[in-house]
Coordinates of C-alpha atoms in Angstrom, one line a residue:
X16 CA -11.5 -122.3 3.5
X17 CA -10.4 -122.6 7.0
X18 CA -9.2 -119.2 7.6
X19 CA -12.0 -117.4 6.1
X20 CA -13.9 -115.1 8.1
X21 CA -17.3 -114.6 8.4
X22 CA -18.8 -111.4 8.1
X23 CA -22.8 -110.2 8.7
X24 CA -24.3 -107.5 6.5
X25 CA -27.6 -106.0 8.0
X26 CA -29.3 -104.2 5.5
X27 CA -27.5 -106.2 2.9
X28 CA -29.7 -106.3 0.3
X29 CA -30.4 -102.7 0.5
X30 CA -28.6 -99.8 -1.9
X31 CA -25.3 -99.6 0.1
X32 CA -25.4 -103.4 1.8
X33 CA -25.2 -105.1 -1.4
X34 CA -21.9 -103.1 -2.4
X35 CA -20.7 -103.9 0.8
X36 CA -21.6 -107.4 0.0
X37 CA -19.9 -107.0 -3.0
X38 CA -16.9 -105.6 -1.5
X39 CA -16.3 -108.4 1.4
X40 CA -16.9 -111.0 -1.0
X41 CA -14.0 -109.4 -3.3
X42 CA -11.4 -109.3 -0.4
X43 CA -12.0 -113.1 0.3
X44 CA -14.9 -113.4 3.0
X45 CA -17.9 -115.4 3.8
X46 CA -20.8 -113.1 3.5
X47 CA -24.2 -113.5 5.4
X48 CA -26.9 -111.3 4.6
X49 CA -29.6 -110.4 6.9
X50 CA -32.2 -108.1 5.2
X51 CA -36.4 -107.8 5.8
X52 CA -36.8 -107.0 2.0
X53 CA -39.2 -103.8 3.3
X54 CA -36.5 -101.5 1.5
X55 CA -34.2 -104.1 0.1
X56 CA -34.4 -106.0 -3.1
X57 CA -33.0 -109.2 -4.3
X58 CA -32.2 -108.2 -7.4
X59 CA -29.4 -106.1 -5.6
X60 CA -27.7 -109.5 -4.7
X61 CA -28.8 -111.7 -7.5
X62 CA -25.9 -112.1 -8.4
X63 CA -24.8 -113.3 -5.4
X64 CA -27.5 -115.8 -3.8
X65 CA -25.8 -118.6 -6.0
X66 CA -22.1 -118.4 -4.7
X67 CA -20.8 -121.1 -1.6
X68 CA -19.5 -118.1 0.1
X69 CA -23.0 -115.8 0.4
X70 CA -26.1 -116.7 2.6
X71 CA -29.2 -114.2 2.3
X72 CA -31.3 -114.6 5.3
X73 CA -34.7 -113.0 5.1
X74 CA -35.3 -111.1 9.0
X75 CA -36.1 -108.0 10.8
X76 CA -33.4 -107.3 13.1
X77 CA -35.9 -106.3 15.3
X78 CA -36.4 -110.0 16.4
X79 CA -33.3 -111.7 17.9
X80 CA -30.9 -113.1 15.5
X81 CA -29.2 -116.2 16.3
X82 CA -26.6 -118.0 13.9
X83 CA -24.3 -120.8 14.1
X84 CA -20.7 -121.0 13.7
X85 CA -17.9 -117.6 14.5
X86 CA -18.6 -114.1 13.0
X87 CA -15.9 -111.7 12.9
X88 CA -17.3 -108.7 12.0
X89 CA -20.7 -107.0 11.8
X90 CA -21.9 -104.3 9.8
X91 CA -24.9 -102.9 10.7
X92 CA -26.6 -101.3 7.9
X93 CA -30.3 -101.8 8.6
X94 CA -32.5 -99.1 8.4
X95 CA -34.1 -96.9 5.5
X96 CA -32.1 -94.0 4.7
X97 CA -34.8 -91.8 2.8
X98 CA -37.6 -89.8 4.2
X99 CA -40.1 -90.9 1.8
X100 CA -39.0 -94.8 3.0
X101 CA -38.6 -94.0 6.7
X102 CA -41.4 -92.0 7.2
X103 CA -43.7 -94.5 6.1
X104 CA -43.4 -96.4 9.4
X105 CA -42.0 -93.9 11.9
X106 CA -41.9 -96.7 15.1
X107 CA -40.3 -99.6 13.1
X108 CA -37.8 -97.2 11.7
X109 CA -37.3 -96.2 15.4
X110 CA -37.6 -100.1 16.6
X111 CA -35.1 -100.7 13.7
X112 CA -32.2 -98.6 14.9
X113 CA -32.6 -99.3 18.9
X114 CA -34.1 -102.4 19.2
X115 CA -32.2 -103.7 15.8
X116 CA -28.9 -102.4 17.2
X117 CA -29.2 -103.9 20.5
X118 CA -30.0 -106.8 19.2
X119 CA -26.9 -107.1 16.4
X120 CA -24.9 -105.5 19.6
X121 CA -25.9 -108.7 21.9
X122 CA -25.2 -110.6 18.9
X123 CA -21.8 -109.2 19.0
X124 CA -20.8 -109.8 22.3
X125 CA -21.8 -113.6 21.7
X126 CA -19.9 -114.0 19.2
X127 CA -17.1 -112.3 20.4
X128 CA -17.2 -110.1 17.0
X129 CA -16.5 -106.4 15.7
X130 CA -19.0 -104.7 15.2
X131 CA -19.7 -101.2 13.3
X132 CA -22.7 -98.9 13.0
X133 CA -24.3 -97.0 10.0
X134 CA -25.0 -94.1 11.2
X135 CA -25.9 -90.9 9.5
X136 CA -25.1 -87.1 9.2
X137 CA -28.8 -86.8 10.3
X138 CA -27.8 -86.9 13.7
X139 CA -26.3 -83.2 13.0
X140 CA -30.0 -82.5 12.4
X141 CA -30.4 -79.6 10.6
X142 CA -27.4 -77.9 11.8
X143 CA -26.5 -74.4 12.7
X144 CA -22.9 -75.0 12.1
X145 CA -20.9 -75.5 8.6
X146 CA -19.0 -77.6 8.0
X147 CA -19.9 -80.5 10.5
X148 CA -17.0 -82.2 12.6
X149 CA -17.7 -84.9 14.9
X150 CA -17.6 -83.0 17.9
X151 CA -20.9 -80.6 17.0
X152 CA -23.6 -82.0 19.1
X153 CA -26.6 -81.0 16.1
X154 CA -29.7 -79.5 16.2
X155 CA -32.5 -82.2 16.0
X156 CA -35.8 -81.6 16.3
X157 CA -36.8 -84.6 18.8
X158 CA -40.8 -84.5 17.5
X159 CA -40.3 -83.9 14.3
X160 CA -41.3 -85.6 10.9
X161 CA -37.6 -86.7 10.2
X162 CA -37.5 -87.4 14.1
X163 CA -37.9 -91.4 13.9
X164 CA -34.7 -91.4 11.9
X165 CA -32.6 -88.9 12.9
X166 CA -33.2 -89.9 17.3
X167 CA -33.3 -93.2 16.4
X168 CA -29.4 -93.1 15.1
X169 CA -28.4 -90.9 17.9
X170 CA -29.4 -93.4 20.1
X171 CA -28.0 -96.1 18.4
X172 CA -24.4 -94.9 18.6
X173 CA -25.2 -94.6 22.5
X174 CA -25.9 -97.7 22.5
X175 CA -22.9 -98.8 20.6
X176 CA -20.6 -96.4 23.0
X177 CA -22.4 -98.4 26.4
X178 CA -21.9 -101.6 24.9
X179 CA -18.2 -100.8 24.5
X180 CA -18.1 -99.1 27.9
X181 CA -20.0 -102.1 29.6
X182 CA -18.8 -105.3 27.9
X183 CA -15.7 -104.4 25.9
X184 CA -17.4 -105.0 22.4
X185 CA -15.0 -103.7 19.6
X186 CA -17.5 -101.2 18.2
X187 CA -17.1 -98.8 15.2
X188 CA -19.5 -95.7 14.3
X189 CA -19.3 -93.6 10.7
X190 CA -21.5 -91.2 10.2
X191 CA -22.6 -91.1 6.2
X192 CA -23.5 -88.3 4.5
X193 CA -25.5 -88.5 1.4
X194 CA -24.4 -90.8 -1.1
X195 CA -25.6 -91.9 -4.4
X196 CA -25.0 -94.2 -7.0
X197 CA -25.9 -97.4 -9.0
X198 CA -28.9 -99.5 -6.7
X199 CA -30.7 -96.9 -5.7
X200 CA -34.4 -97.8 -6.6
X201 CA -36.4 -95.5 -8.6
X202 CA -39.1 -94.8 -5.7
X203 CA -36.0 -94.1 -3.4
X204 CA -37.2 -90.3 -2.5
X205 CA -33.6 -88.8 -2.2
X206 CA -32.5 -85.4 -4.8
X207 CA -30.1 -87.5 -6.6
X208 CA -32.8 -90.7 -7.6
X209 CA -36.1 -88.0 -7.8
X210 CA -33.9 -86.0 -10.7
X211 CA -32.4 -88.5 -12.2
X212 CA -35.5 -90.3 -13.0
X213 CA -37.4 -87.3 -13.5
X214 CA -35.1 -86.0 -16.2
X215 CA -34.8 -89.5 -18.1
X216 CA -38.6 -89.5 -18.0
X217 CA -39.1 -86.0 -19.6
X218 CA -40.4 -84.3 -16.1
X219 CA -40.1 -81.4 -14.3
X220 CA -37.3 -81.6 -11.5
X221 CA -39.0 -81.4 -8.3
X222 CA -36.8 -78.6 -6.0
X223 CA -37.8 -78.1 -3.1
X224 CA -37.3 -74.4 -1.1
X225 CA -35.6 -72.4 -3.3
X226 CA -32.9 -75.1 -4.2
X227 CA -29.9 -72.8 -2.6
X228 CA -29.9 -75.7 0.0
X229 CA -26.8 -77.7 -0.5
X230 CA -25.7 -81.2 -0.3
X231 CA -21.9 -83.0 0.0
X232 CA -23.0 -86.2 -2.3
X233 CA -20.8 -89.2 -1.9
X234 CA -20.3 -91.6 -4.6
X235 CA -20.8 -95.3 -3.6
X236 CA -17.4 -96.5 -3.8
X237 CA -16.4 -94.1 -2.2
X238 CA -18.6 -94.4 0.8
X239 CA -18.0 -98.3 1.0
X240 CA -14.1 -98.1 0.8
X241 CA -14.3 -95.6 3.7
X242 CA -16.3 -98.3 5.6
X243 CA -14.2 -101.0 5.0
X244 CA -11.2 -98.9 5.9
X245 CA -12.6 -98.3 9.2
X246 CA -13.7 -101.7 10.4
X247 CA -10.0 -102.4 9.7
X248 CA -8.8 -99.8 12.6
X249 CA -7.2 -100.7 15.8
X250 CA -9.5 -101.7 18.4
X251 CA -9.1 -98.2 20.2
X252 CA -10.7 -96.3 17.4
X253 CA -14.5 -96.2 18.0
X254 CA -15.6 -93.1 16.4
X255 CA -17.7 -91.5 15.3
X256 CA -16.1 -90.9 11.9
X257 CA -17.9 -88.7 8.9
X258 CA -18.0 -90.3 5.9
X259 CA -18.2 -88.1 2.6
X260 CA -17.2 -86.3 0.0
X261 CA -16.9 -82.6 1.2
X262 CA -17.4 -81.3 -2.2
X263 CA -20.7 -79.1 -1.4
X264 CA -23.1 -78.1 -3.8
X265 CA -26.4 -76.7 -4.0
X266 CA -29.7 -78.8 -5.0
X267 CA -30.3 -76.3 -8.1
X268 CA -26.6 -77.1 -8.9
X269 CA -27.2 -81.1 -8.8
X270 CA -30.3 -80.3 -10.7
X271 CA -29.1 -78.1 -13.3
X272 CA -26.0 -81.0 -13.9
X273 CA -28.3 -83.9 -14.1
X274 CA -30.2 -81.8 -17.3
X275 CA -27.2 -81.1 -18.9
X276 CA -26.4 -84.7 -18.7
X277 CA -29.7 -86.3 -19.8
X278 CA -29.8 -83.7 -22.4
X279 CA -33.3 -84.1 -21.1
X280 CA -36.2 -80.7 -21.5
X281 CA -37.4 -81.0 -18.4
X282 CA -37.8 -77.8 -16.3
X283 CA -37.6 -77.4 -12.5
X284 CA -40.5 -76.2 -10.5
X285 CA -40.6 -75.5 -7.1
X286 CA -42.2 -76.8 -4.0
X287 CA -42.4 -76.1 -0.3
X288 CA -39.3 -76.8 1.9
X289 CA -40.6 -79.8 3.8
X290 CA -40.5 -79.5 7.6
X291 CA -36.5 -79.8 8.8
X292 CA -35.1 -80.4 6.0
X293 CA -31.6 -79.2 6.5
X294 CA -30.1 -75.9 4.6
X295 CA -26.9 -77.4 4.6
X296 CA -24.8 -80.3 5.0
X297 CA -21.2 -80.3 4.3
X298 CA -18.8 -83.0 6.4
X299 CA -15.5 -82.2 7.9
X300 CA -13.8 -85.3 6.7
X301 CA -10.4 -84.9 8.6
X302 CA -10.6 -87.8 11.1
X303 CA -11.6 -89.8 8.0
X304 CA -8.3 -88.8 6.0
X305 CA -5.8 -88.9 9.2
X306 CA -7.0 -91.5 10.5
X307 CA -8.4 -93.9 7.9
X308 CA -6.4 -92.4 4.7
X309 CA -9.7 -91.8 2.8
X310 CA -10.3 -89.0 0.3
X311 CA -13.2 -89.4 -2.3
X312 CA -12.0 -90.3 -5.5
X313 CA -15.5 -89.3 -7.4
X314 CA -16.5 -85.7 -8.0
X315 CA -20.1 -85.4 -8.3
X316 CA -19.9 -85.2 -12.1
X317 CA -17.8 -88.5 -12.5
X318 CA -20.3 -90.6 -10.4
X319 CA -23.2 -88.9 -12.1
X320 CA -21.7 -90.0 -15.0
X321 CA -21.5 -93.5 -13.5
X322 CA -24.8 -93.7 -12.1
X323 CA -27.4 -92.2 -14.8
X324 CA -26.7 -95.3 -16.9
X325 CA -28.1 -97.7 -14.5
X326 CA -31.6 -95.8 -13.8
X327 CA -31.9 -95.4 -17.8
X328 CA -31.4 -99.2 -18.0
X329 CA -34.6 -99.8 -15.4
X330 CA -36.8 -97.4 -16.9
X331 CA -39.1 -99.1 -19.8
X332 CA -39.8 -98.1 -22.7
X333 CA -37.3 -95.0 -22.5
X334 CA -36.9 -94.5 -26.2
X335 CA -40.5 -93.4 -25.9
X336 CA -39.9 -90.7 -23.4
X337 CA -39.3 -87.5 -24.2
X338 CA -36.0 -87.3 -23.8
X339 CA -33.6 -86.4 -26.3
X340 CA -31.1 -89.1 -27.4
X341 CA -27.3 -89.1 -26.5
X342 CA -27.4 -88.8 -22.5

């Protein structure tokens, strides 16, 4: 089609690219996907790799990335979002979000094309406010274990900002708080994924602190309308925007709920708090419902409900588990 437009996912074969994928692909565009596979899988876009208007590109952003032919938008969703996936290479997750973002930016700026980041309520650290607006500054602990992730998004969005400033790139930032939901892999490392598959499997649920931490948990819809929604903004509107569902609960809550919806007998048992992990994390979402008319659709319960299926379909041999039937 002549007037279709061509859109770059980073990250796109990743849990929340590939429903982005999904979602451009719905409205009518040419998709190209740019994803290292280190996090990603292709299963999430198997059923994409076939179609005339998707392209999977296998790359680390941290090289250069150079492509034919106009681009209209970019969204920039490399990176891993976990600490057990991040912390497993603290300088390429680093690498990923600078050097990757400059290099999607200067991609950007040759192709004359939006572009928007993926950036995270980590930046907030482990904050010493609640709820979190987009004007608190955080609390991040600069030489930390969760330090590779967390600096390396706050630096991307200055990046983003001096690319606007300096060249007149159309940029976009959200900030994403936690979100969950069908795609998530079963080694993920995140509360949601841990109990989930720990419950289906007959194990204990592995809290960590006392489990009066809370959470604001996002379903994926959700969290992919609100993105779309905001690459569709005027050019003026940069951001940062916080993207979530402000409905806050505590990880002994998310736990208890994910038992009673397994109808698994698992137990919890309790570990150490690991170091900087935050005690809470709740968004302030009024930019996102003023000025991108977004409200969460999903409570916690319906996208459990949603997303439970899907990890009971990957785990083998389930029937065998001890797990009591009906969940």
């Amino acid at each position: 089609m002549a007037d279709q437009q061509t859109s770059i996912v980073t990250g796109g074969a990743g849990f929340l690219g590939s429903h982005l994928c999904d979602h451009l692909i719905a409205r009518g565009d040419r998709v190209i996907c740019i994803d290292s596979l280190i996090t990603g899988s292709l299963k999430n876009i198997a059923h994409l790799v076939d179609r005339p208007d998707f392209e999977f590109i296998q790359q680390d952003i941290i090289q250069p990335v150079h492509l034919p032919g106009p681009v209209h938008d970019i969204f920039n969703l490399a990176c891993p979002a976990s600490p057990a996936k991040y912390t497993l290479d603290p300088v390429h997750t680093f690498n990923t979000s600078v050097i990757g973002s400059q290099n999607m930016l200067n991609l950007a700026v040759d192709k004359g094309a939006r572009i928007l980041q993926a950036s995270t309520s980590e930046v907030y650290g482990d904050p010493s406010v609640s709820v979190q607006s987009e004007d608190y500054r955080g609390n991040v602990n600069t030489v930390g274990p969760r330090s590779c992730y967390d600096e390396g998004k706050r630096a991307a969005e200055t990046l983003f900002h001096d690319f606007r400033q300096r060249y007149g790139l159309v940029t976009k930032i959200v900030r994403i708080f936690n979100t969950y939901g069908p795609r998530m892999s079963l080694d993920d490392g995140r509360a949601v994924s841990n109990f989930i598959v720990q419950a289906l499997k007959g194990e204990d649920l592995t809290v960590y602190g006392t489990g009066e931490q809370t959470r604001s948990f996002c379903f994926v819809e959700d969290l992919i309308h609100g993105i779309c929604r905001m690459m569709e903004t005027p050019d003026n509107i940069a951001g940062p925007i916080n993207l979530g569902n402000p409905e806050e609960h505590t990880i002994k809550e998310l736990a208890e709920m994910i038992l009673q919806k397994t109808h698994s007998t698992s137990k919890l048992t309790y570990l150490d708090l690991p170091v900087d992990d935050p005690l809470r994390r709740k968004p302030d979402i009024t930019l996102a419902r003023e000025i991108l008319q977004c409200e969460p659709q999903y409570t916690l319960s319906e996208g459990l409900d949603l997303t439970i299926p899907y990890f009971r379909n990957l785990l083998p041999g389930l029937d065998k588990l001890r797990v009591v039937a009906g969940g």
